[in-house]
PDB file of C-alpha atoms in Angstrom:
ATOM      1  CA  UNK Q   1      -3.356   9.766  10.223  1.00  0.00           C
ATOM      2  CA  UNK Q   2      -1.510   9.519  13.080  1.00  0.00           C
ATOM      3  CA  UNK Q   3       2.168  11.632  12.927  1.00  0.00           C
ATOM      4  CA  UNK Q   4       1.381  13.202  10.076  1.00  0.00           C
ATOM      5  CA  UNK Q   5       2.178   9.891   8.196  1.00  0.00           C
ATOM      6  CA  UNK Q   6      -0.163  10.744   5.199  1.00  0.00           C
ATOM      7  CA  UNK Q   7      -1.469  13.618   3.592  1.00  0.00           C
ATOM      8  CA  UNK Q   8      -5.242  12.705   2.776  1.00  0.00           C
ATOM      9  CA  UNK Q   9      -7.700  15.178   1.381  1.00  0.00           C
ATOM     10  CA  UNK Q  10     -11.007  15.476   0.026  1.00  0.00           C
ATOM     11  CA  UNK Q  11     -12.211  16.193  -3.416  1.00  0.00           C
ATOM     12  CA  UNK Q  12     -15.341  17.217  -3.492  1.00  0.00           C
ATOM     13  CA  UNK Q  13     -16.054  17.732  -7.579  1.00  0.00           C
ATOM     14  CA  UNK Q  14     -15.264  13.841  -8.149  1.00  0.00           C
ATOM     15  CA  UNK Q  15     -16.428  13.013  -4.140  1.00  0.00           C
ATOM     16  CA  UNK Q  16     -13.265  11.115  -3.476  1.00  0.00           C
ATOM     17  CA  UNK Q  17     -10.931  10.872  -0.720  1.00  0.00           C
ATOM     18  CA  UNK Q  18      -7.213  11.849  -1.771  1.00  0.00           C
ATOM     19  CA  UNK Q  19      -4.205  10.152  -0.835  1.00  0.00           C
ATOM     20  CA  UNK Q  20      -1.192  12.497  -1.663  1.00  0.00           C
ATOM     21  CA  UNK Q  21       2.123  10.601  -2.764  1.00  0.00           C
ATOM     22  CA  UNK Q  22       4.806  12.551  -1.049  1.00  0.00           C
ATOM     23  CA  UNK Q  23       8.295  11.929   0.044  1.00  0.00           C
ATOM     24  CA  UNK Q  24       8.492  14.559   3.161  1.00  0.00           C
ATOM     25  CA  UNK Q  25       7.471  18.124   1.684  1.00  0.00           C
ATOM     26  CA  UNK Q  26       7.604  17.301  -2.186  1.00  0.00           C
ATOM     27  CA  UNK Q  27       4.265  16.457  -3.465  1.00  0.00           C
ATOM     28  CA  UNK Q  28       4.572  13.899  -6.658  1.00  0.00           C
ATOM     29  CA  UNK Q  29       0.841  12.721  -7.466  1.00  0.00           C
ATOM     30  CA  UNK Q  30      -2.438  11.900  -5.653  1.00  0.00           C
ATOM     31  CA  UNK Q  31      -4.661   8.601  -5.918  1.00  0.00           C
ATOM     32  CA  UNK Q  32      -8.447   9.206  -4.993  1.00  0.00           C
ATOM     33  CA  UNK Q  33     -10.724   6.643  -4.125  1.00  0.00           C
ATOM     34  CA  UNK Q  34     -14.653   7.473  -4.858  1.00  0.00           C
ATOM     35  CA  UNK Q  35     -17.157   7.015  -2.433  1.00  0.00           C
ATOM     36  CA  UNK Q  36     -19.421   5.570  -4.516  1.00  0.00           C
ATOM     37  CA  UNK Q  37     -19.947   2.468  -5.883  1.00  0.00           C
ATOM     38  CA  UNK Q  38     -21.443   4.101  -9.257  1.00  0.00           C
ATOM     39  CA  UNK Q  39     -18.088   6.055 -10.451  1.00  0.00           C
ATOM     40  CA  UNK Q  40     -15.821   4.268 -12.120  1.00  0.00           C
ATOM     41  CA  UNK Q  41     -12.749   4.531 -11.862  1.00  0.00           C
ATOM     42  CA  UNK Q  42     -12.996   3.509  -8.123  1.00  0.00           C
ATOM     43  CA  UNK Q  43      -9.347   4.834  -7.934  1.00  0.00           C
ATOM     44  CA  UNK Q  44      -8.353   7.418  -9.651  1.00  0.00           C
ATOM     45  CA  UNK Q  45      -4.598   8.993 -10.546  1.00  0.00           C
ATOM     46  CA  UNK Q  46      -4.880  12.831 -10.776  1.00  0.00           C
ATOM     47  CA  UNK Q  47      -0.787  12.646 -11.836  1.00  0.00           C
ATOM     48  CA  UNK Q  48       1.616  10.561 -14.110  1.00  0.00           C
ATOM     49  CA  UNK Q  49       4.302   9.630 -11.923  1.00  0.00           C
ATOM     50  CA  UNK Q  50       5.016   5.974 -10.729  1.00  0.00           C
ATOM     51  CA  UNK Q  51       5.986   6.284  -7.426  1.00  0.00           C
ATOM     52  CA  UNK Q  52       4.780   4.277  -4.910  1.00  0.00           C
ATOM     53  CA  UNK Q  53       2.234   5.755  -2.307  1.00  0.00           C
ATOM     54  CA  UNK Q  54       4.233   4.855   0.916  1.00  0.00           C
ATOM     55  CA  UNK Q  55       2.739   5.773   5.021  1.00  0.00           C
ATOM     56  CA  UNK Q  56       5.407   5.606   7.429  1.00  0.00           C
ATOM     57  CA  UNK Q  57       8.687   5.423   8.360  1.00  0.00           C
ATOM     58  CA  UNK Q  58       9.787   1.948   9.013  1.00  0.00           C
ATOM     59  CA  UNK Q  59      12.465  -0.325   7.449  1.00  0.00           C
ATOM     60  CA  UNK Q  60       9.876  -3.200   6.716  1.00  0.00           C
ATOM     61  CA  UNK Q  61       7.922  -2.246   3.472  1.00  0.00           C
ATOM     62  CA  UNK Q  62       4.553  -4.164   3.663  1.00  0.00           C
ATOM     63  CA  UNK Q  63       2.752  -4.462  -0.024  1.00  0.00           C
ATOM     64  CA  UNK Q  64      -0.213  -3.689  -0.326  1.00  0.00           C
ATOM     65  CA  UNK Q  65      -3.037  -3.223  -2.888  1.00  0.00           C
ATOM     66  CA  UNK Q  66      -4.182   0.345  -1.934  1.00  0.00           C
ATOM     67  CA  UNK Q  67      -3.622   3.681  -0.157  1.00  0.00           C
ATOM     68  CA  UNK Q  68      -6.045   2.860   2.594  1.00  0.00           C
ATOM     69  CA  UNK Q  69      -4.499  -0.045   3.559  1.00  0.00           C
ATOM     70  CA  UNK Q  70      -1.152   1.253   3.416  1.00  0.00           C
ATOM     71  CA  UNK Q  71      -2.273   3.916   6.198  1.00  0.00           C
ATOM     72  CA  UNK Q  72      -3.540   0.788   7.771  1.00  0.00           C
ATOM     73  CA  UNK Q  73      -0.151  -1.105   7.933  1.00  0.00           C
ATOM     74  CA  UNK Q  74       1.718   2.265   8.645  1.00  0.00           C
ATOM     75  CA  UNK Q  75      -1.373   2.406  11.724  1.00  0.00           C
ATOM     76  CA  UNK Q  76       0.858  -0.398  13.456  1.00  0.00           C
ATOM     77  CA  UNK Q  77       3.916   1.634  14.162  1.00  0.00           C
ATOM     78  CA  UNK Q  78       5.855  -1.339  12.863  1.00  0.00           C
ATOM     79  CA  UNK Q  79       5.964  -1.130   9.408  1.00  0.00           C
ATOM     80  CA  UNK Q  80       6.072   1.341   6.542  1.00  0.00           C
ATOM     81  CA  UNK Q  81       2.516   0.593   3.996  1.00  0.00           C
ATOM     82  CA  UNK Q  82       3.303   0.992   0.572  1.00  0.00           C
ATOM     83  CA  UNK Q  83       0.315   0.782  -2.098  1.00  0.00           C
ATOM     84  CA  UNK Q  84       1.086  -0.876  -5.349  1.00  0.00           C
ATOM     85  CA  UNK Q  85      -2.143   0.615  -7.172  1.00  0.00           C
ATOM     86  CA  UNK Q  86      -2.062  -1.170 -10.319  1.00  0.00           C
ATOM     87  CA  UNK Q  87      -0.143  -4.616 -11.519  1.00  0.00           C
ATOM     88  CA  UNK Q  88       3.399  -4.327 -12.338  1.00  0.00           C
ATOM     89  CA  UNK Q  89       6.263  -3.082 -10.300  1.00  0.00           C
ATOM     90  CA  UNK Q  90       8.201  -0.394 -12.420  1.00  0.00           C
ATOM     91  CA  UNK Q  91      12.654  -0.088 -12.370  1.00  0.00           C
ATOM     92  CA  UNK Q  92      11.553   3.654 -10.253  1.00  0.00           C
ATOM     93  CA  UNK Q  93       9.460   1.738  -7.718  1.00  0.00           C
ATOM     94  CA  UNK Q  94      11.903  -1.198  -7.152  1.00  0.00           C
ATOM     95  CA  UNK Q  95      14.442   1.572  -6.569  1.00  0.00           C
ATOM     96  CA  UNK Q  96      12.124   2.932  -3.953  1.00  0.00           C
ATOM     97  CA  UNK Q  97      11.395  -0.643  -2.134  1.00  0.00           C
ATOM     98  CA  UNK Q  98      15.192  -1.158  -2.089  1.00  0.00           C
ATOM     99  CA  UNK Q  99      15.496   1.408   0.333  1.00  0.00           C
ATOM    100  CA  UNK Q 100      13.633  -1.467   3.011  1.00  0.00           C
ATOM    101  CA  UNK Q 101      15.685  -3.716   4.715  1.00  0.00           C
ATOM    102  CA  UNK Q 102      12.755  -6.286   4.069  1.00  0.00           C
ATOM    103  CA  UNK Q 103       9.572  -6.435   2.114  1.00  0.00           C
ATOM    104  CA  UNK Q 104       6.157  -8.255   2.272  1.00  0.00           C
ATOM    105  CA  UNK Q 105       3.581  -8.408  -0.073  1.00  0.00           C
ATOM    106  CA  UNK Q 106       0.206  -8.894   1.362  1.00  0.00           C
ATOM    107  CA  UNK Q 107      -2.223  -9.471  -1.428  1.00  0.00           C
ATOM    108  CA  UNK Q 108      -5.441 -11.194  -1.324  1.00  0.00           C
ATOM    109  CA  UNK Q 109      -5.687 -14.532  -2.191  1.00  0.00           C
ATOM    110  CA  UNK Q 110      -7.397 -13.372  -5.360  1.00  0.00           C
ATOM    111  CA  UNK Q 111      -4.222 -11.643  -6.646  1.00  0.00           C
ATOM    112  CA  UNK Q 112      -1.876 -14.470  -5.666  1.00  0.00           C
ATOM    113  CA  UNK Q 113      -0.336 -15.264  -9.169  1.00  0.00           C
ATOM    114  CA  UNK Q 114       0.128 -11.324  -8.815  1.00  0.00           C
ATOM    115  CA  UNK Q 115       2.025 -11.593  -5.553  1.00  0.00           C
ATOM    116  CA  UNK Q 116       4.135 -14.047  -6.837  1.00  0.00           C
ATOM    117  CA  UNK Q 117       5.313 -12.353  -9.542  1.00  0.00           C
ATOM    118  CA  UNK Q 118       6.719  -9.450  -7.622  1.00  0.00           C
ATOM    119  CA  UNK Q 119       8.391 -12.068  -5.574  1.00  0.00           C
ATOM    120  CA  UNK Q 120      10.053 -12.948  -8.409  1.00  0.00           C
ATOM    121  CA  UNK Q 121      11.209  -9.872  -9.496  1.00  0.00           C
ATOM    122  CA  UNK Q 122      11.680  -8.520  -6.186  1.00  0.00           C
ATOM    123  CA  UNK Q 123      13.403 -11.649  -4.197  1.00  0.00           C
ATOM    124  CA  UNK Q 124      17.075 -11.193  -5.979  1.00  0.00           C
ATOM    125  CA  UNK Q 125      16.988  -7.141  -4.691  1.00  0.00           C
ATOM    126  CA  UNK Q 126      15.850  -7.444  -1.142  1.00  0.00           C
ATOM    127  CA  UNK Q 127      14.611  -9.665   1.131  1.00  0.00           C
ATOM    128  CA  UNK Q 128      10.923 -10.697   0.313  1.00  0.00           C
ATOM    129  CA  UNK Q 129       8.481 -12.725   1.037  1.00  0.00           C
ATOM    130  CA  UNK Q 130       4.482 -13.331   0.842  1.00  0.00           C
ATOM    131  CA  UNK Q 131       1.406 -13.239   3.630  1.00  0.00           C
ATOM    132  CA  UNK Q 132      -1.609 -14.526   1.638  1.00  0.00           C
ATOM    133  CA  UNK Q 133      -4.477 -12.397   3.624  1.00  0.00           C
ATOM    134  CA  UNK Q 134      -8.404 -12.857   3.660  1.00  0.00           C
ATOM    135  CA  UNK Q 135      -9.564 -10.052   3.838  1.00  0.00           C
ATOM    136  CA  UNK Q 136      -7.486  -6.068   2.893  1.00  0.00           C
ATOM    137  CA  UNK Q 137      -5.647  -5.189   6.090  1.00  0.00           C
ATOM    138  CA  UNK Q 138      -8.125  -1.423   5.996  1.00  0.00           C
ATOM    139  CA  UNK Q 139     -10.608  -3.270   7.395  1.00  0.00           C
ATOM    140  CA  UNK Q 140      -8.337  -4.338  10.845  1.00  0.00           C
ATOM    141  CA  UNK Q 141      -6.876  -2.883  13.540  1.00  0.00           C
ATOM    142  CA  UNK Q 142      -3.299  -2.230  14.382  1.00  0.00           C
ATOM    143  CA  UNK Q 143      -3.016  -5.044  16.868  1.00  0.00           C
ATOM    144  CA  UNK Q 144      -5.002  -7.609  14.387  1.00  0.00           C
ATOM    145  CA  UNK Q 145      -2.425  -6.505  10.932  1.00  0.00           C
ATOM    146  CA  UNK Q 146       0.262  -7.096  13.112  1.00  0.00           C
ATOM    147  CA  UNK Q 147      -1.025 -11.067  14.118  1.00  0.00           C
ATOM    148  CA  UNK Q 148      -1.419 -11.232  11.013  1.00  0.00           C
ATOM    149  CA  UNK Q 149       1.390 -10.095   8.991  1.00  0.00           C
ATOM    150  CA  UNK Q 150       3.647 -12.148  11.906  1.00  0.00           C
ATOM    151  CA  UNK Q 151       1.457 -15.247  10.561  1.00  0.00           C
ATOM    152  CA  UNK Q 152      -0.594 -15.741  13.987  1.00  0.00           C
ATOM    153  CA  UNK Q 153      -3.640 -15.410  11.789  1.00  0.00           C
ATOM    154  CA  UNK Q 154      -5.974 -18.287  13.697  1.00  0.00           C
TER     155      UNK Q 154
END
């Protein structure tokens, strides 16, 4: 990715790509993503920790569902992607969105009563609020996410 915003790898015993969760040179965990549609899990932990996967190096934290389309968001050179990978937000990873000036969560409509959960918990902390999106923000380009996300989505 562009800047050296994400360490992403290839593992070629479970044929996934690897997302590395990293804050600058400390390594933490790794999310993989199969490339087919016949191994389950389709993403897959190879750690324990809970941090958040986060691409870039921006104070607006967009929310998303997973690595890819954090590296998406991060694509922009607007806003920092951070991958929630699972349901609930945990005390480490609130920690870690605190350190945004703002946050987003951009979930599919699908996961909406999802999204407004973390708003709840997330709303008293730090600025927050929701972008309902069609489609994940992966499959967009930089200019589109960022029409989007700014709610010129016509």
């Amino acid at each position: 990715l562009q800047d050296r915003l994400a360490k992403i790898l290839y593992d070629p015993k479970q044929n996934r790509t690897v997302f590395v969760v990293q804050d600058d040179s400390q390594v933490y965990d790794a999310i993989g993503r199969s490339f087919s549609n016949k191994v389950l899990p389709k993403w897959y932990r190879y750690g324990n920790s809970s941090k958040l996967f986060t691409c870039g190096h921006h104070d607006t934290a967009i929310l998303v569902e997973d690595a890819a389309s954090a590296c998406a968001v991060a694509a922009t050179n607007l806003y920092s992607g951070i991958a929630i990978l699972g349901t609930n937000i945990s005390p480490l990873q609130k920690q870690q969105l605190m350190a945004f000036d703002s946050v987003t969560i951009a979930l599919d409509k699908d996961a909406s009563k999802m999204a407004l959960n973390h708003l709840r918990r997330l709303r008293s902390l730090i600025k927050t609020r929701i972008v309902f999106i069609e489609n994940d923000l992966k499959n967009y380009m930089p200019r589109r996410i960022i029409e989007i996300l700014r709610g010129e989505d016509r």
